[in-house]
Coordinates of C-alpha atoms (C1' of nucleotides) in Angstrom, one line a residue:
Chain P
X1040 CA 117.4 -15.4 79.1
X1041 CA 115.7 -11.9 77.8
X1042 CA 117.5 -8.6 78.1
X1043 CA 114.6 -7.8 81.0
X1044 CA 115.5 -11.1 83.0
X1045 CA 119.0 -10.8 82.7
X1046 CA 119.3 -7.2 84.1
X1047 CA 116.2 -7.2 86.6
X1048 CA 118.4 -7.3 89.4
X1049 CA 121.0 -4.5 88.2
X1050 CA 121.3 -1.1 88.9
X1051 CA 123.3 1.9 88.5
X1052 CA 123.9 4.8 90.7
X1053 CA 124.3 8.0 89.0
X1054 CA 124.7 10.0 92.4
X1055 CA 127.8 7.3 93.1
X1056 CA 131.2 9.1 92.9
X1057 CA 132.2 6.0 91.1
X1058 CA 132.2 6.7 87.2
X1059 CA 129.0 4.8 85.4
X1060 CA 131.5 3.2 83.1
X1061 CA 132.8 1.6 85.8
X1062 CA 129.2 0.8 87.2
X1063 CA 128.2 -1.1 84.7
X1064 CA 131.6 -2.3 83.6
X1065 CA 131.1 -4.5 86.7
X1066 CA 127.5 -5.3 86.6
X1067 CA 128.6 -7.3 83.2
X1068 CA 131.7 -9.2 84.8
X1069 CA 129.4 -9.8 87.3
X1070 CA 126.9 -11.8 85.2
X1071 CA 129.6 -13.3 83.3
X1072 CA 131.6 -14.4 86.8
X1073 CA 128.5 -15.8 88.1
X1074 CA 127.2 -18.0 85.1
X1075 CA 124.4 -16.0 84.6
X1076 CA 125.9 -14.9 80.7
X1077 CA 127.5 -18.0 79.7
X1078 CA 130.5 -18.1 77.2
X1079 CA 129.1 -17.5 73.8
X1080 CA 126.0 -16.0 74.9
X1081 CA 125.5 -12.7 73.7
X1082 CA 124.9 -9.6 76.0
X1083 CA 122.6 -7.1 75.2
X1084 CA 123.1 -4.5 72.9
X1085 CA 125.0 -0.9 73.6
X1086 CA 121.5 0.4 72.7
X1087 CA 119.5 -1.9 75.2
X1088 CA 121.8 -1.4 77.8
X1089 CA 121.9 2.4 76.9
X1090 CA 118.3 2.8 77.2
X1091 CA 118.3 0.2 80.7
X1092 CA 120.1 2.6 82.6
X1093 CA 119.5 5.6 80.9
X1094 CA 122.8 6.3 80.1
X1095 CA 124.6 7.2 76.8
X1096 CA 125.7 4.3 74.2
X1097 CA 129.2 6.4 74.4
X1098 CA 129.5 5.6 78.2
X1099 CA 128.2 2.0 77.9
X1100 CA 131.0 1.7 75.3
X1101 CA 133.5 2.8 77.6
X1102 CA 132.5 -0.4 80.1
X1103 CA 132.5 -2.7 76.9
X1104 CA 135.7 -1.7 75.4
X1105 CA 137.3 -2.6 78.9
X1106 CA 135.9 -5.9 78.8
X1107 CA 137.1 -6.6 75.5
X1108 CA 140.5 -5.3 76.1
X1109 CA 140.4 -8.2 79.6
X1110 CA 139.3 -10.7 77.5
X1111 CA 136.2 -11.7 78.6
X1112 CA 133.8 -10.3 75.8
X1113 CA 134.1 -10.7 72.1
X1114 CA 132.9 -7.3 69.9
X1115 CA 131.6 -8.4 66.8
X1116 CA 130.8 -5.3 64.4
X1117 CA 127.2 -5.8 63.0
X1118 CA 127.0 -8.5 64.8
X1119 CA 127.1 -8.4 68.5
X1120 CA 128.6 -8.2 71.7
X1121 CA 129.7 -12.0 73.1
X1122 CA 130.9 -13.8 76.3
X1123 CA 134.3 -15.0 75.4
X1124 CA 134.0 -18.6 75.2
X1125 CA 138.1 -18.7 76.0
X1126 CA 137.2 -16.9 79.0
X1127 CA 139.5 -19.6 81.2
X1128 CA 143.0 -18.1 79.1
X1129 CA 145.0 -17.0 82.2
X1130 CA 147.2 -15.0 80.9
X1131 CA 147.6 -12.4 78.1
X1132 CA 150.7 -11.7 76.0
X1133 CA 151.1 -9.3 73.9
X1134 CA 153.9 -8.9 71.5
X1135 CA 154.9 -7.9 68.2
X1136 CA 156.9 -9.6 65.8
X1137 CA 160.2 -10.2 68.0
X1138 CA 162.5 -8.9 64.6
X1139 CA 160.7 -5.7 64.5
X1140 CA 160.9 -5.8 68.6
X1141 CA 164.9 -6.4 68.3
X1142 CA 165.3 -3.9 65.5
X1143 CA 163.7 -0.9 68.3
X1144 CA 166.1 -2.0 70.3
X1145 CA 169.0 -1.6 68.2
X1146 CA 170.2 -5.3 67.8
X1147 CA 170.8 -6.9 64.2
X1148 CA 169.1 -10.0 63.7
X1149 CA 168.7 -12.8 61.5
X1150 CA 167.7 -16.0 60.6
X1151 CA 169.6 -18.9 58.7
X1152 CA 167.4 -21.7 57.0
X1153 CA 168.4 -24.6 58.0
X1154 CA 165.2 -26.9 55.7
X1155 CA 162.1 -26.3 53.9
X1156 CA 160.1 -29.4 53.5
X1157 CA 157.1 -30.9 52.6
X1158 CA 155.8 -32.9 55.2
X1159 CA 152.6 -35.4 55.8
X1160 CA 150.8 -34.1 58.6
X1161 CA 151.3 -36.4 62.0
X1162 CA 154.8 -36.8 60.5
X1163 CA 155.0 -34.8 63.4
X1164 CA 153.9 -36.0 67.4
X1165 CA 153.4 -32.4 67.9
X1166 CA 151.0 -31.6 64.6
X1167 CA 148.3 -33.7 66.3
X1168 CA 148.0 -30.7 69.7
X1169 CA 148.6 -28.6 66.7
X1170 CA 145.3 -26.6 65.8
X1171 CA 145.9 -27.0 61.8
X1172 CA 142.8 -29.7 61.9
X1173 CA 144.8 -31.4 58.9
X1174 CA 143.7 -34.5 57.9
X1175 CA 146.1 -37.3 58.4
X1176 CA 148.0 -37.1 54.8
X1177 CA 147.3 -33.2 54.0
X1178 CA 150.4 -31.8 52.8
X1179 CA 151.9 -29.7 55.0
X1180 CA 155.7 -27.3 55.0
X1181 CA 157.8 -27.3 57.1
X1182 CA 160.4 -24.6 57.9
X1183 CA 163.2 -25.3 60.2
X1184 CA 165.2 -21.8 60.6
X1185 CA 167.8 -21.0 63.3
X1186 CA 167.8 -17.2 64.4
X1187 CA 170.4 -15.0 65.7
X1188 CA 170.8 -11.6 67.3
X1189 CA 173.9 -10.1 66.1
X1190 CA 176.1 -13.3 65.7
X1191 CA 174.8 -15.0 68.8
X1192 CA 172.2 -17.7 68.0
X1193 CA 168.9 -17.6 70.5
X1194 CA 166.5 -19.8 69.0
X1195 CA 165.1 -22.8 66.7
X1196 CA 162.3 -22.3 65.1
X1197 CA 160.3 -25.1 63.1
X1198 CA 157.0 -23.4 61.7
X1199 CA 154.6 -25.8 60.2
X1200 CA 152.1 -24.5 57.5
X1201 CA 149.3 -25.6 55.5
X1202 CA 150.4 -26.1 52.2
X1203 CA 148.4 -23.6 50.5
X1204 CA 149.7 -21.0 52.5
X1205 CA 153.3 -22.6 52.8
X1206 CA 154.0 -23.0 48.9
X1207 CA 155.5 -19.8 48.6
X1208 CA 157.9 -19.8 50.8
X1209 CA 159.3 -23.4 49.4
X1210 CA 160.7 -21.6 46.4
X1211 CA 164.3 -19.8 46.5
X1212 CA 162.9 -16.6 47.0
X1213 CA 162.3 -17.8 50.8
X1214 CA 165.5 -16.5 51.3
X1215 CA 167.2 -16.5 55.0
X1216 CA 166.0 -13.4 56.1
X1217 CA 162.4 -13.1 55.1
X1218 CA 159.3 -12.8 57.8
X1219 CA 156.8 -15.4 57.3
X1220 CA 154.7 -13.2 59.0
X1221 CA 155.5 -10.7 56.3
X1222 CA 154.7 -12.9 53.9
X1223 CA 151.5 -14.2 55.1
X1224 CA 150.0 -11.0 55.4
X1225 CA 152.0 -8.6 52.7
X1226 CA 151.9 -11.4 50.1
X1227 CA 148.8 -13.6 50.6
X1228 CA 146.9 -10.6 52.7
X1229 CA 146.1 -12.6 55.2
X1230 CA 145.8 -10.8 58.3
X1231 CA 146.9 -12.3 61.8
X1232 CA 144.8 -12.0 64.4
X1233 CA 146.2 -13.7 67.6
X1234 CA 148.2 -16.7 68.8
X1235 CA 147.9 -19.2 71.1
X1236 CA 151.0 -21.1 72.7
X1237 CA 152.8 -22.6 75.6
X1238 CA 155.8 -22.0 77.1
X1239 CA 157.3 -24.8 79.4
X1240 CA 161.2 -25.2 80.4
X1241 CA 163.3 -27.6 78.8
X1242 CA 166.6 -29.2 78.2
X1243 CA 168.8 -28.6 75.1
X1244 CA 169.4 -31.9 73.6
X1245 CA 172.6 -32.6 71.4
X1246 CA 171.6 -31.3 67.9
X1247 CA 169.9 -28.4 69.6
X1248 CA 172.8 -27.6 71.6
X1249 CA 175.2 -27.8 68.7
X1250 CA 172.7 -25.2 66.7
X1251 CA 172.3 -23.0 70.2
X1252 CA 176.3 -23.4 70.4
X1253 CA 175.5 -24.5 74.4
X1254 CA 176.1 -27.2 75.9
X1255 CA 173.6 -30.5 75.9
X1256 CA 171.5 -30.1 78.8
X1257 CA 171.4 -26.5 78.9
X1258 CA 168.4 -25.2 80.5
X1259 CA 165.7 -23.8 77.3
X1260 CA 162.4 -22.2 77.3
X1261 CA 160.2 -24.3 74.6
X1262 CA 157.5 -22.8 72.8
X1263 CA 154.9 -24.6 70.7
X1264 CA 151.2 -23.1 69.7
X1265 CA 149.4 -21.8 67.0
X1266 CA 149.0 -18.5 65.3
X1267 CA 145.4 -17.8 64.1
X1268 CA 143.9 -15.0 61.0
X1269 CA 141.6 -12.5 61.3
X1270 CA 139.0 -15.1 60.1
X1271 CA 140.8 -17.4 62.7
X1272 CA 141.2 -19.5 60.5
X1273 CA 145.2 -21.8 61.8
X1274 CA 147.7 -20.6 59.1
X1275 CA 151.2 -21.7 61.2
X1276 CA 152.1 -24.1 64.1
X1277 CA 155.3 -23.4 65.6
X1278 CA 158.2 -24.8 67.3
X1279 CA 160.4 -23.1 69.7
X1280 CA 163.4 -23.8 71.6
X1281 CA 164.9 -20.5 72.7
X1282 CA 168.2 -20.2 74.7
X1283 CA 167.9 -19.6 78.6
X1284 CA 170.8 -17.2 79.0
X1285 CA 170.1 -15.2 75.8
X1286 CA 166.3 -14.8 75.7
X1287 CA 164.0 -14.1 78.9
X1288 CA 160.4 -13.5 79.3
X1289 CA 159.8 -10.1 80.1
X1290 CA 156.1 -9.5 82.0
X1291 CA 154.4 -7.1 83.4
X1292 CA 151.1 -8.5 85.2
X1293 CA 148.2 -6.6 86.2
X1294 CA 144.6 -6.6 87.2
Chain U
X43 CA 160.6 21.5 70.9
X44 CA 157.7 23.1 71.3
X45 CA 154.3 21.5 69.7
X46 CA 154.3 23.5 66.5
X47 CA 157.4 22.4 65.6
X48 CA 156.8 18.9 66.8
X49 CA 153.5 18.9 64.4
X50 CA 154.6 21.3 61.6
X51 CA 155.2 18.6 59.2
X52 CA 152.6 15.7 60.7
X53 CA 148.7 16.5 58.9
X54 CA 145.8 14.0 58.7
X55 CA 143.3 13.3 55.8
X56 CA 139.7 13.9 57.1
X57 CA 138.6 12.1 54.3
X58 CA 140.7 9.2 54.0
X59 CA 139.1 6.0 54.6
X60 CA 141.8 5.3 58.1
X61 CA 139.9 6.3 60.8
X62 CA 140.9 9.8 62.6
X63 CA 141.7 8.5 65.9
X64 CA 144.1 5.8 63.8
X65 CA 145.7 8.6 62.1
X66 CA 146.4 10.6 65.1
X67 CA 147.7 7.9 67.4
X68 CA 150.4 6.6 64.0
X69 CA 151.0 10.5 64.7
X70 CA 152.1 10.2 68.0
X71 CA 153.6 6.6 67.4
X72 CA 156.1 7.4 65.1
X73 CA 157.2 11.0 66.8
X74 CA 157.9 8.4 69.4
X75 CA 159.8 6.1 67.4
X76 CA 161.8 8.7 65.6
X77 CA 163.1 10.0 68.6
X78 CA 161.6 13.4 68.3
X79 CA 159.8 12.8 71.5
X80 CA 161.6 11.3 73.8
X81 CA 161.2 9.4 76.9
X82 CA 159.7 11.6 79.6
X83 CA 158.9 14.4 77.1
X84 CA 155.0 15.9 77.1
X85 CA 153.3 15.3 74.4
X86 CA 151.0 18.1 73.6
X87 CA 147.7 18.0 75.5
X88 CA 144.3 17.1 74.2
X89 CA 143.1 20.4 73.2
X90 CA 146.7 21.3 71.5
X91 CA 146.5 18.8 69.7
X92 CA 142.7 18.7 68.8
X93 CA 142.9 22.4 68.0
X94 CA 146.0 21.6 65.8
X95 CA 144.0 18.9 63.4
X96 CA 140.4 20.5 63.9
X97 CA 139.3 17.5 65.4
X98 CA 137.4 16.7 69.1
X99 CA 139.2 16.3 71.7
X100 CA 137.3 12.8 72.2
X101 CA 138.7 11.5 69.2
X102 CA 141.8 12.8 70.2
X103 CA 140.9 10.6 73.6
X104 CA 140.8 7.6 71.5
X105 CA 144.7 7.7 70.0
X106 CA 145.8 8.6 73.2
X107 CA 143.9 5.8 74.6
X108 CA 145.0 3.6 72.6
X109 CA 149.1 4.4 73.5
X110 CA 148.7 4.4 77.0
X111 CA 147.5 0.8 77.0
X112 CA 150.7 0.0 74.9
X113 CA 152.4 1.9 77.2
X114 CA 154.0 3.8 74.2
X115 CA 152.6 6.9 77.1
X116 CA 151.6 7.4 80.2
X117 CA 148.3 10.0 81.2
X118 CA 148.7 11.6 84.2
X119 CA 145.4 13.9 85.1
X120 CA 146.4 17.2 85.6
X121 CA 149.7 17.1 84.8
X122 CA 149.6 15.9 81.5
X123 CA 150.6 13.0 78.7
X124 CA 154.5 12.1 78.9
X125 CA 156.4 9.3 76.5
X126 CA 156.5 5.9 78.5
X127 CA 160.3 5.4 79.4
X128 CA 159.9 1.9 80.3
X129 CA 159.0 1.4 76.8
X130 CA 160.8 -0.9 76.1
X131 CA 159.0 -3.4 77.9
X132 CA 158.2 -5.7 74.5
X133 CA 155.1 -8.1 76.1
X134 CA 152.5 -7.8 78.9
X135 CA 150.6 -10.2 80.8
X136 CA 147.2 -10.6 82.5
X137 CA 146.8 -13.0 85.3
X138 CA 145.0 -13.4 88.1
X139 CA 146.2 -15.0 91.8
X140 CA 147.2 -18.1 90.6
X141 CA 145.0 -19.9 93.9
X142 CA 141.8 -18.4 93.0
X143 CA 143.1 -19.7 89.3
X144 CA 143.3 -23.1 90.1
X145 CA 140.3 -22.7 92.3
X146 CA 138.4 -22.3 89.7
X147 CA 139.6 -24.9 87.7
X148 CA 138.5 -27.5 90.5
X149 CA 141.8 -27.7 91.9
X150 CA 142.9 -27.8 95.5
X151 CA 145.7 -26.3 96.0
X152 CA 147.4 -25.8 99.8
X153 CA 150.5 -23.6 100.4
X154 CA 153.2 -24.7 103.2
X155 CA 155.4 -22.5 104.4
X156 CA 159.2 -23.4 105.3
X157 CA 160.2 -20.2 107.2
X158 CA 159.3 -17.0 107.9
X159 CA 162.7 -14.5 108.8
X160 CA 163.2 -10.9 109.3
X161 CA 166.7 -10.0 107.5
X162 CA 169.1 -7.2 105.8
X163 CA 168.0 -5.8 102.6
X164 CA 170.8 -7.1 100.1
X165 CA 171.1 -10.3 102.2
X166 CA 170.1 -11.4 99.2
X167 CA 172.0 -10.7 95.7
X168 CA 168.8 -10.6 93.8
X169 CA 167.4 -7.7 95.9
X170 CA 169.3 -5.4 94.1
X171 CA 167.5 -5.8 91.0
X172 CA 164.2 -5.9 93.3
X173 CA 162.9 -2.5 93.1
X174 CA 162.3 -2.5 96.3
X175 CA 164.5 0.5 96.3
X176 CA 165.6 -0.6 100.2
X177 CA 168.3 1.2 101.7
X178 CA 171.5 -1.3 102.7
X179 CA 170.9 -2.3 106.3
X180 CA 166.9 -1.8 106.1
X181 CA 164.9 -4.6 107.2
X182 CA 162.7 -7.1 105.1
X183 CA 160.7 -9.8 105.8
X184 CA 161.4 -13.1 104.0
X185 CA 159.0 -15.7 103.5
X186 CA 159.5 -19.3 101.8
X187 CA 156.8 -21.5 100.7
X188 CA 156.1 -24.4 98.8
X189 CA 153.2 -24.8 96.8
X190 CA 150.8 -28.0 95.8
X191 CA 148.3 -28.6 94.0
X192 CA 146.6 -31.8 95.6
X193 CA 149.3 -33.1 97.0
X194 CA 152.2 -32.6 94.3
X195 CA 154.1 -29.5 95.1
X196 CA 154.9 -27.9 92.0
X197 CA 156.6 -24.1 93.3
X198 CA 159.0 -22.8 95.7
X199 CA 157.8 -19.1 96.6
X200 CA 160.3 -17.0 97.9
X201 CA 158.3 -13.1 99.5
X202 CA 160.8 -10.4 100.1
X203 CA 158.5 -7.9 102.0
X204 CA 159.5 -4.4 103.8
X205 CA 158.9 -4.6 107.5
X206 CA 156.3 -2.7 107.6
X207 CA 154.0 -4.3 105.4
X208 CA 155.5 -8.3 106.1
X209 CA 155.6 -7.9 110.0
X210 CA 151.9 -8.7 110.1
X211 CA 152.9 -11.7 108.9
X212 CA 155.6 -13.0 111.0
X213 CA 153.0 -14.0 113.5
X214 CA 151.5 -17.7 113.9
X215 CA 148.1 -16.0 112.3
X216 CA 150.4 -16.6 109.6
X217 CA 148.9 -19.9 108.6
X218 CA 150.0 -22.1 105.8
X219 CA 147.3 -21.6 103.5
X220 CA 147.4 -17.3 104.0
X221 CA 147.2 -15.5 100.7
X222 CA 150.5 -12.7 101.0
X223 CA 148.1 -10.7 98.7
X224 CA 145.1 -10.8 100.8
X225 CA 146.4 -10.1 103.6
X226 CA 148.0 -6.5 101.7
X227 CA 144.7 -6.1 100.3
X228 CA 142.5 -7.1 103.0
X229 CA 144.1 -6.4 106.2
X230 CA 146.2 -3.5 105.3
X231 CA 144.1 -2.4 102.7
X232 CA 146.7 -1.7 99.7
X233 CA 145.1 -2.1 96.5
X234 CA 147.7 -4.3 94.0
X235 CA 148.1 -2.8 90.6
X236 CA 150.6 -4.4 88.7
X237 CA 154.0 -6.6 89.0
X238 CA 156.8 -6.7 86.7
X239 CA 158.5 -10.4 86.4
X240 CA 160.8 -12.2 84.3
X241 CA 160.5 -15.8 83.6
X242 CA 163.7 -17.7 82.0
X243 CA 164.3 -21.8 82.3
X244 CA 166.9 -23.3 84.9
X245 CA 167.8 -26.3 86.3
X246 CA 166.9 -28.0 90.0
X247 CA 169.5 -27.9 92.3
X248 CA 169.7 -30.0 95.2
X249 CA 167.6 -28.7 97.8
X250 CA 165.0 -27.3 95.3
X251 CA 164.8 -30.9 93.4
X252 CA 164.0 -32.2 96.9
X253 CA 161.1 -29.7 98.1
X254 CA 159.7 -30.4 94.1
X255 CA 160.0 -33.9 94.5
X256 CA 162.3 -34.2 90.9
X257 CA 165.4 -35.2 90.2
X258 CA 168.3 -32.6 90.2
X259 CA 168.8 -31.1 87.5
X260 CA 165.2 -31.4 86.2
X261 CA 164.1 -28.1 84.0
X262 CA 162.5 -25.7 85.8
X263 CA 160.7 -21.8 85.3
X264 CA 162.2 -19.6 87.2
X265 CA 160.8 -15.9 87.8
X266 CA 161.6 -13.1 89.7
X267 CA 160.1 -9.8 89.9
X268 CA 158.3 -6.8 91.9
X269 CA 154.8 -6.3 92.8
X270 CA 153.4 -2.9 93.0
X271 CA 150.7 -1.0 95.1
X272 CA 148.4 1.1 92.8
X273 CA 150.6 4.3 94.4
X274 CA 153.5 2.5 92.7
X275 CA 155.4 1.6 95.7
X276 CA 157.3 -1.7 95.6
X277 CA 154.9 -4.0 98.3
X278 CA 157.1 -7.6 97.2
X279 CA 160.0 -8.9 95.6
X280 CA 158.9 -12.5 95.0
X281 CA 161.4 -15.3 93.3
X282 CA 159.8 -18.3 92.3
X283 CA 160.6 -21.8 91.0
X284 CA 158.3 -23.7 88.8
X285 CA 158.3 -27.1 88.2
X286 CA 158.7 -27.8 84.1
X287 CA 156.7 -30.9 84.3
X288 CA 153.5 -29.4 86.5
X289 CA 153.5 -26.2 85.3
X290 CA 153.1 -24.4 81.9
X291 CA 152.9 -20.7 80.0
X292 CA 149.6 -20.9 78.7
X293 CA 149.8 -17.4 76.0
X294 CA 147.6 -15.6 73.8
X295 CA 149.5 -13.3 71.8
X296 CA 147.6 -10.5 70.0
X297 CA 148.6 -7.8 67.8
Chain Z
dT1497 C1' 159.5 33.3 105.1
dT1498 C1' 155.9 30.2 105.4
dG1499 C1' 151.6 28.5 104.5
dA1500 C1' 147.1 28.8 102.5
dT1501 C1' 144.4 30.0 98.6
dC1502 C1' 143.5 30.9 93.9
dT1503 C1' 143.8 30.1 89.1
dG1504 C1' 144.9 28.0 84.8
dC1505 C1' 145.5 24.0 82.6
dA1506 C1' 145.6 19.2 82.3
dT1507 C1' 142.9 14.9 82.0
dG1508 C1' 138.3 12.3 83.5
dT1509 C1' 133.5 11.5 82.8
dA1510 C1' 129.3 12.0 80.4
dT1511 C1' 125.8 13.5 77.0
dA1512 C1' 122.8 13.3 72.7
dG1513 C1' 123.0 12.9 68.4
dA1514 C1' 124.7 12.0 63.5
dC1515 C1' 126.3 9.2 60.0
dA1516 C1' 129.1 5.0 58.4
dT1517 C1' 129.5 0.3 57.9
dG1518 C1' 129.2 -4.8 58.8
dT1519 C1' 125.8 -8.8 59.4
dT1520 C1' 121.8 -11.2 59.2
dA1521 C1' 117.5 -12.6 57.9
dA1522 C1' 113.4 -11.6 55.5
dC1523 C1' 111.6 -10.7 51.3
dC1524 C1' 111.0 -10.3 46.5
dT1525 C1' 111.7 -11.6 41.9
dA1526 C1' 113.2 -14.1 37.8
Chain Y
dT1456 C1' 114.0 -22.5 44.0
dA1457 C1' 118.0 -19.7 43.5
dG1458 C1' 119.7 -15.3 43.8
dG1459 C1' 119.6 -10.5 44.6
dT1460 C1' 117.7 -6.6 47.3
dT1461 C1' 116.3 -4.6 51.3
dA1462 C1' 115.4 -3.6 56.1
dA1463 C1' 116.6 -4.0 60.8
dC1464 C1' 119.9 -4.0 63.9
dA1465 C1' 124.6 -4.3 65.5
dT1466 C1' 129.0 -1.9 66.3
dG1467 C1' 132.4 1.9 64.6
dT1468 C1' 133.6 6.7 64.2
dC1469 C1' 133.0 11.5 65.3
dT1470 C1' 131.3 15.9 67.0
dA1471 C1' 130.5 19.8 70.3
dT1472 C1' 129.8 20.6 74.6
dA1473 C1' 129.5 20.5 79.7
dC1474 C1' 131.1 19.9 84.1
dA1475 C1' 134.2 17.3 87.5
dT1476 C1' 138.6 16.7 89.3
dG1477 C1' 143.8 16.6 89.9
dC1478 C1' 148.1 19.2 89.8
dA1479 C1' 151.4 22.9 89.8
dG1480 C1' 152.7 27.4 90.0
dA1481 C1' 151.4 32.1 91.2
dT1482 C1' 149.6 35.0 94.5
dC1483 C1' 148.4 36.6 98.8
dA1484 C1' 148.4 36.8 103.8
dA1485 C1' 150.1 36.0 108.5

DNA sequence: TTGATCTGCATGTATAGACATGTTAACCTA
DNA sequence: TAGGTTAACATGTCTATACATGCAGATCAA
């Protein structure tokens, strides 16, 4: 569908007390909410829709920006403007890396290494929901760390990597402490761009309860998704078992 | 401190590659950080601080911008830019009513509600972390549902409303399938901004595993936290309990 | 003293244009 | 044909300015 087609039916009020941003802000959920831009399609440009409604770029901007920060366009420089085609994600978390997060907040923490393998892919059930698109016998690492906040442990963390990106870290400089987020993007400068996980409730089983120093059958929240580049391209799939009483998800949900 | 001081030793290179807006908002990030703002503290305005670097004040717009959505600040028009002191909230997330949700997914999904009571603030040991800021003695509504989707009931919703916004909805209008946040928005026509919850894993207990349909003990989400009107008054206090097996976190962390 | 009004300052919205930079596809050339 | 160049077009950054609107404190009037 043309530019023409596509906007016929909208229109802007300029007299409206409410701000033009806003305006056509809407009009675009709108066509996206209704099916009329599907995911992927692309929307027309800041300068078509600028000259549509005879508005600045600056102001159209304004409404596209908001979309992009809700998720439901993409902004690709030189490109275009796109429906998200992940448009169905429900929810948005954002968080930094949680050492840096802890660190604010005045805690010590650190991590103790508990393996560093190299695996076959679909060793693992979980590698196959895993987003690394390894063939069955790529090589794979596999990094099995317990971390702790002060002295207290509050997690397991098994992070599996392509093998390209996980040599390094198999030598001894992986030493108990380092970030393998820090080294993905300080060492190899590649950047991250977003992650995708799920976080379900579980059970601690014996070896995870002997780790978490709680008892088997503990309630845990489990974590397992994949973190993607810049080019988003998968570069970790990650395991998580966190302790209940130590570690809670902290949200703040708006519209 | 006032903002020569603050900025005496802070300067940005107009010819450095890192965008202005970047520079200005690292600025303001790591006054922040350092502790030489502090929570609650005004930062200086717009044109302060655009006079100060020889800069617009709309690029100025776009660092400040860019901390109030990670709520490193909060604007306030007319009054002026302050440090965030609920910043240490560490992860934020987007959702939408989780019926429309599942709605759209092709899902039926039915609510049933077990009772409807008016009772005693701090009947209830969680209400004093509710923010419902309710004097002892004051009177809340309480309402209990279960939730299905088809026919498997997969949450226990517990409502903690003040009487004047829940006694609308101790009447039979109050049907099983009544949307609590419809009715606020609808009928009484507050507007919902935000809600602040925590999620952490349990376990079933008795009567929950029953209304769930699992066995005791089964792992569960459990959350509780506060809705708020877009005037920032408390409107619910809402505990909920999440079946492990039905129901999962689906995240996209970005940076 | 109380209440209403005014005023200064803060942020909110919007403009029209300039130049920078990333992406793609068409084109040209060896 | 393969490879490099270019042109068109997309978004990214930035300016200087204007007017709107919200808030708080000062000022004035009953």
């Amino acid at each position: 569908m043309n530019p023409e087609q596509l906007l016929q039916d909208t229109h802007i009020d300029k007299s409206s007390y409410i701000p033009l941003y806003i305006q056509v802000r809407d009009i675009l959920k709108d066509l996206i909410n209704s099916g009329k831009l599907q995911p992927g399609d692309q929307i027309p440009s800041e300068n078509e829709l600028s000259a549509q409604y005879n508005i600045s770029r600056m102001t159209v901007r304004q409404a596209s920006q908001e979309l992009m920060r809700e998720d439901l366009i993409v902004i690709r420089r030189g490109e275009g403007t796109f429906v998200n085609s992940a448009s169905h994600t429900q929810m948005l978390l954002k968080l930094e890396g949680f050492s840096s997060e802890m660190a604010k907040l005045g805690y010590r923490n650190h991590s103790r290494v508990l393996d560093i393998q190299m695996i076959e892919a679909f060793d693992s059930f979980e590698l196959a929901y895993s987003g690394l698109e390894k063939e069955p016998g790529d090589a794979l690492v596999r990094i099995r760390r317990v971390r702790y906040v002060e002295e207290t442990p509050f997690a397991i963390e098994t992070s599996f990597l392509p093998f390209t990106i996980g040599q390094g870290l198999m030598d001894p400089r992986m030493a108990d402490d380092a970030s393998i987020y820090n080294y993905i993007e300080k060492e190899l400068h590649i950047r991250l761009s977003r992650a995708d996980h799920v976080i379900q409730p579980g059970l601690a089983e014996l070896e995870t309860a002997n780790l978490l120093e709680i008892p088997k059958g503990s309630p845990v929240l489990k974590l397992h998704g994949t973190t993607f580049s810049m080019k988003n391209k998968p570069v970790e799939y990650l395991e998580g078992i966190y302790r209940g009483d130590k570690y809670e998800l902290k949200v703040v949900i708006t519209k």
